[in-house]
């Protein structure tokens, strides 16, 4: 039987014929620098891939946390993937 998934806010429930689990993810606050500007948020995927978010709102960060899981960690290297959140994309 194919698993079913239902998302309700920050709680995702998945079930199939043999198991049922609930995953609860709380949005961590986005840290800001002394000038009030959002700092980068780093993720380390088992030391293989480093991901860095720039200018992520708390909602953006929570969405990424839900997708990636609890892998926030300070990177000791440059990230492999940079994700920058912007209000609009300007095309020249």
Short mmCIF file of N, CA and C in Angstrom, two decimals:
data_model
loop_
_atom_site.label_atom_id
_atom_site.label_comp_id
_atom_site.label_asym_id
_atom_site.label_seq_id
_atom_site.Cartn_x
_atom_site.Cartn_y
_atom_site.Cartn_z
N UNK A 1 0.84 -1.18 0.00
CA UNK A 1 0.00 0.00 0.00
C UNK A 1 0.88 1.24 0.00
N UNK A 2 0.52 2.23 -0.73
CA UNK A 2 1.28 3.46 -0.84
C UNK A 2 1.08 4.33 0.41
N UNK A 3 2.19 4.89 1.01
CA UNK A 3 2.04 5.73 2.19
C UNK A 3 1.25 7.00 1.89
N UNK A 4 0.48 7.43 2.86
CA UNK A 4 -0.26 8.68 2.76
C UNK A 4 0.42 9.72 3.62
N UNK A 5 0.43 10.97 3.20
CA UNK A 5 1.02 12.05 3.98
C UNK A 5 0.01 13.17 4.09
N UNK A 6 -0.10 13.70 5.29
CA UNK A 6 -0.99 14.84 5.51
C UNK A 6 -0.22 15.87 6.31
N UNK A 7 -0.15 17.09 5.79
CA UNK A 7 0.59 18.15 6.47
C UNK A 7 -0.41 19.11 7.10
N UNK A 8 -0.18 19.43 8.36
CA UNK A 8 -1.05 20.33 9.09
C UNK A 8 -0.17 21.27 9.89
N UNK A 9 0.13 22.47 9.35
CA UNK A 9 1.02 23.40 10.05
C UNK A 9 2.41 22.81 10.12
N UNK A 10 2.92 22.68 11.34
CA UNK A 10 4.26 22.14 11.53
C UNK A 10 4.24 20.65 11.88
N UNK A 11 3.12 19.99 11.74
CA UNK A 11 3.04 18.56 12.05
C UNK A 11 2.72 17.80 10.78
N UNK A 12 3.52 16.81 10.48
CA UNK A 12 3.27 15.98 9.31
C UNK A 12 3.01 14.57 9.78
N UNK A 13 1.95 13.98 9.33
CA UNK A 13 1.62 12.61 9.69
C UNK A 13 1.73 11.74 8.45
N UNK A 14 2.40 10.63 8.63
CA UNK A 14 2.52 9.66 7.54
C UNK A 14 2.08 8.32 8.07
N UNK A 15 1.37 7.59 7.26
CA UNK A 15 0.97 6.27 7.68
C UNK A 15 0.86 5.35 6.47
N UNK A 16 1.04 4.08 6.74
CA UNK A 16 0.76 3.07 5.73
C UNK A 16 0.15 1.88 6.47
N UNK A 17 0.01 0.78 5.81
CA UNK A 17 -0.69 -0.35 6.40
C UNK A 17 0.03 -0.91 7.63
N UNK A 18 1.35 -0.74 7.73
CA UNK A 18 2.09 -1.38 8.81
C UNK A 18 2.62 -0.43 9.87
N UNK A 19 2.69 0.87 9.62
CA UNK A 19 3.26 1.78 10.60
C UNK A 19 2.61 3.16 10.51
N UNK A 20 2.76 3.91 11.60
CA UNK A 20 2.25 5.26 11.65
C UNK A 20 3.22 6.08 12.48
N UNK A 21 3.55 7.29 12.03
CA UNK A 21 4.47 8.14 12.77
C UNK A 21 4.05 9.59 12.63
N UNK A 22 4.47 10.40 13.60
CA UNK A 22 4.20 11.83 13.58
C UNK A 22 5.52 12.54 13.73
N UNK A 23 5.79 13.49 12.86
CA UNK A 23 6.99 14.31 12.91
C UNK A 23 6.58 15.73 13.25
N UNK A 24 7.12 16.26 14.35
CA UNK A 24 6.83 17.62 14.75
C UNK A 24 8.09 18.45 14.58
N UNK A 25 7.98 19.55 13.85
CA UNK A 25 9.13 20.42 13.60
C UNK A 25 8.79 21.80 14.13
N UNK A 26 9.62 22.31 15.02
CA UNK A 26 9.42 23.66 15.52
C UNK A 26 10.36 24.59 14.79
N UNK A 27 9.85 25.72 14.38
CA UNK A 27 10.67 26.69 13.67
C UNK A 27 11.64 27.34 14.63
N UNK A 28 12.91 27.26 14.32
CA UNK A 28 13.93 27.92 15.13
C UNK A 28 14.00 29.38 14.73
N UNK A 29 14.23 30.27 15.68
CA UNK A 29 14.32 31.69 15.31
C UNK A 29 15.52 31.95 14.42
N UNK A 30 15.36 32.90 13.53
CA UNK A 30 16.45 33.28 12.65
C UNK A 30 17.34 34.26 13.40
N UNK A 31 18.60 33.93 13.52
CA UNK A 31 19.54 34.80 14.22
C UNK A 31 19.82 36.04 13.40
N UNK A 32 20.02 37.15 14.09
CA UNK A 32 20.34 38.39 13.39
C UNK A 32 21.68 38.91 13.86
N UNK A 33 22.34 39.63 13.00
CA UNK A 33 23.61 40.27 13.35
C UNK A 33 23.30 41.49 14.21
N UNK A 34 24.31 42.14 14.73
CA UNK A 34 24.14 43.31 15.57
C UNK A 34 23.37 44.43 14.92
N UNK A 35 23.40 44.51 13.59
CA UNK A 35 22.68 45.58 12.90
C UNK A 35 21.24 45.19 12.55
N UNK A 36 20.78 44.05 13.05
CA UNK A 36 19.42 43.62 12.80
C UNK A 36 19.23 42.88 11.50
N UNK A 37 20.25 42.77 10.69
CA UNK A 37 20.15 42.06 9.42
C UNK A 37 20.21 40.55 9.68
N UNK A 38 19.41 39.78 8.95
CA UNK A 38 19.45 38.33 9.12
C UNK A 38 20.81 37.77 8.75
N UNK A 39 21.28 36.85 9.56
CA UNK A 39 22.53 36.18 9.25
C UNK A 39 22.26 34.94 8.43
N UNK A 40 23.31 34.36 7.96
CA UNK A 40 23.19 33.13 7.19
C UNK A 40 22.85 31.98 8.13
N UNK A 41 22.10 31.03 7.60
CA UNK A 41 21.76 29.81 8.34
C UNK A 41 22.42 28.66 7.58
N UNK A 42 23.20 27.86 8.28
CA UNK A 42 23.93 26.77 7.66
C UNK A 42 23.30 25.42 7.96
N UNK A 43 23.45 24.52 7.00
CA UNK A 43 23.03 23.13 7.14
C UNK A 43 24.19 22.27 6.66
N UNK A 44 24.45 21.17 7.37
CA UNK A 44 25.52 20.26 6.99
C UNK A 44 24.92 18.87 6.82
N UNK A 45 24.87 18.42 5.59
CA UNK A 45 24.29 17.11 5.27
C UNK A 45 25.37 16.04 5.37
N UNK A 46 25.58 15.54 6.56
CA UNK A 46 26.53 14.45 6.84
C UNK A 46 27.94 14.74 6.37
N UNK A 47 28.35 16.00 6.36
CA UNK A 47 29.68 16.36 5.93
C UNK A 47 29.89 16.27 4.42
N UNK A 48 28.84 15.94 3.70
CA UNK A 48 28.95 15.77 2.25
C UNK A 48 28.58 17.05 1.52
N UNK A 49 27.46 17.66 1.90
CA UNK A 49 26.97 18.86 1.23
C UNK A 49 26.68 19.93 2.28
N UNK A 50 27.24 21.12 2.07
CA UNK A 50 26.96 22.26 2.93
C UNK A 50 25.99 23.19 2.23
N UNK A 51 24.98 23.63 2.97
CA UNK A 51 23.94 24.52 2.41
C UNK A 51 23.88 25.75 3.28
N UNK A 52 23.80 26.92 2.66
CA UNK A 52 23.71 28.18 3.41
C UNK A 52 22.55 29.00 2.88
N UNK A 53 21.66 29.42 3.80
CA UNK A 53 20.54 30.29 3.47
C UNK A 53 20.92 31.72 3.81
N UNK A 54 20.59 32.65 2.94
CA UNK A 54 20.79 34.08 3.19
C UNK A 54 19.43 34.77 3.19
N UNK A 55 19.23 35.68 4.14
CA UNK A 55 18.01 36.50 4.22
C UNK A 55 16.74 35.67 4.31
N UNK A 56 16.81 34.53 4.97
CA UNK A 56 15.63 33.68 5.13
C UNK A 56 14.76 34.23 6.25
N UNK A 57 13.47 34.37 5.99
CA UNK A 57 12.53 34.76 7.04
C UNK A 57 12.33 33.55 7.96
N UNK A 58 11.73 33.74 9.13
CA UNK A 58 11.46 32.58 9.99
C UNK A 58 10.62 31.52 9.27
N UNK A 59 9.66 31.95 8.45
CA UNK A 59 8.86 31.00 7.69
C UNK A 59 9.67 30.25 6.65
N UNK A 60 10.57 30.98 5.97
CA UNK A 60 11.45 30.34 4.98
C UNK A 60 12.32 29.29 5.66
N UNK A 61 12.93 29.69 6.79
CA UNK A 61 13.82 28.77 7.52
C UNK A 61 13.04 27.55 8.01
N UNK A 62 11.82 27.76 8.49
CA UNK A 62 11.00 26.64 8.96
C UNK A 62 10.68 25.68 7.82
N UNK A 63 10.39 26.22 6.64
CA UNK A 63 10.10 25.37 5.48
C UNK A 63 11.31 24.53 5.10
N UNK A 64 12.50 25.13 5.12
CA UNK A 64 13.72 24.38 4.80
C UNK A 64 13.98 23.35 5.89
N UNK A 65 13.78 23.71 7.16
CA UNK A 65 13.95 22.75 8.26
C UNK A 65 13.04 21.54 8.07
N UNK A 66 11.79 21.78 7.67
CA UNK A 66 10.86 20.67 7.45
C UNK A 66 11.33 19.76 6.32
N UNK A 67 11.91 20.36 5.28
CA UNK A 67 12.35 19.57 4.13
C UNK A 67 13.64 18.80 4.41
N UNK A 68 14.59 19.45 5.09
CA UNK A 68 15.91 18.85 5.30
C UNK A 68 16.03 18.07 6.60
N UNK A 69 15.19 18.40 7.57
CA UNK A 69 15.29 17.75 8.87
C UNK A 69 16.26 18.51 9.78
N UNK A 70 16.58 17.92 10.92
CA UNK A 70 17.41 18.61 11.92
C UNK A 70 18.91 18.53 11.61
N UNK A 71 19.31 19.18 10.53
CA UNK A 71 20.74 19.12 10.17
C UNK A 71 21.40 20.49 10.21
N UNK A 72 20.80 21.45 10.94
CA UNK A 72 21.46 22.76 11.08
C UNK A 72 22.77 22.57 11.82
N UNK A 73 23.81 23.13 11.27
CA UNK A 73 25.13 23.06 11.89
C UNK A 73 26.00 24.15 11.28
N UNK A 74 26.91 24.66 12.06
CA UNK A 74 27.86 25.65 11.55
C UNK A 74 28.83 24.96 10.60
N UNK A 75 28.98 25.53 9.42
CA UNK A 75 29.91 24.96 8.45
C UNK A 75 31.32 25.48 8.72
N UNK A 76 32.29 24.61 8.66
CA UNK A 76 33.69 25.02 8.80
C UNK A 76 34.36 25.14 7.44
N UNK A 77 33.54 25.22 6.41
CA UNK A 77 34.01 25.37 5.03
C UNK A 77 32.99 26.21 4.28
N UNK A 78 33.30 26.57 3.05
CA UNK A 78 32.35 27.28 2.22
C UNK A 78 31.23 26.31 1.83
N UNK A 79 29.99 26.79 1.74
CA UNK A 79 28.90 25.89 1.39
C UNK A 79 28.98 25.46 -0.07
N UNK A 80 28.40 24.31 -0.35
CA UNK A 80 28.30 23.82 -1.73
C UNK A 80 27.10 24.45 -2.44
N UNK A 81 26.09 24.81 -1.65
CA UNK A 81 24.87 25.40 -2.20
C UNK A 81 24.53 26.65 -1.40
N UNK A 82 24.36 27.78 -2.11
CA UNK A 82 23.90 29.03 -1.49
C UNK A 82 22.46 29.26 -1.94
N UNK A 83 21.60 29.58 -0.98
CA UNK A 83 20.21 29.92 -1.29
C UNK A 83 19.95 31.30 -0.73
N UNK A 84 19.64 32.25 -1.59
CA UNK A 84 19.40 33.63 -1.18
C UNK A 84 17.92 33.96 -1.41
N UNK A 85 17.25 34.38 -0.34
CA UNK A 85 15.84 34.75 -0.42
C UNK A 85 15.75 36.23 -0.72
N UNK A 86 14.99 36.56 -1.76
CA UNK A 86 14.83 37.95 -2.20
C UNK A 86 13.34 38.24 -2.38
N UNK A 87 12.99 39.53 -2.34
CA UNK A 87 11.60 39.93 -2.54
C UNK A 87 11.18 39.80 -4.00
N UNK A 88 12.08 40.12 -4.91
CA UNK A 88 11.77 40.06 -6.35
C UNK A 88 13.03 39.79 -7.12
N UNK A 89 12.88 39.17 -8.27
CA UNK A 89 13.99 38.96 -9.20
C UNK A 89 13.91 40.02 -10.29
N UNK A 90 15.00 40.70 -10.51
CA UNK A 90 15.04 41.74 -11.54
C UNK A 90 15.70 41.18 -12.79
N UNK A 91 15.02 41.31 -13.89
CA UNK A 91 15.53 40.82 -15.17
C UNK A 91 15.92 42.02 -16.00
N UNK A 92 17.16 42.01 -16.49
CA UNK A 92 17.64 43.11 -17.34
C UNK A 92 17.36 42.86 -18.79
#
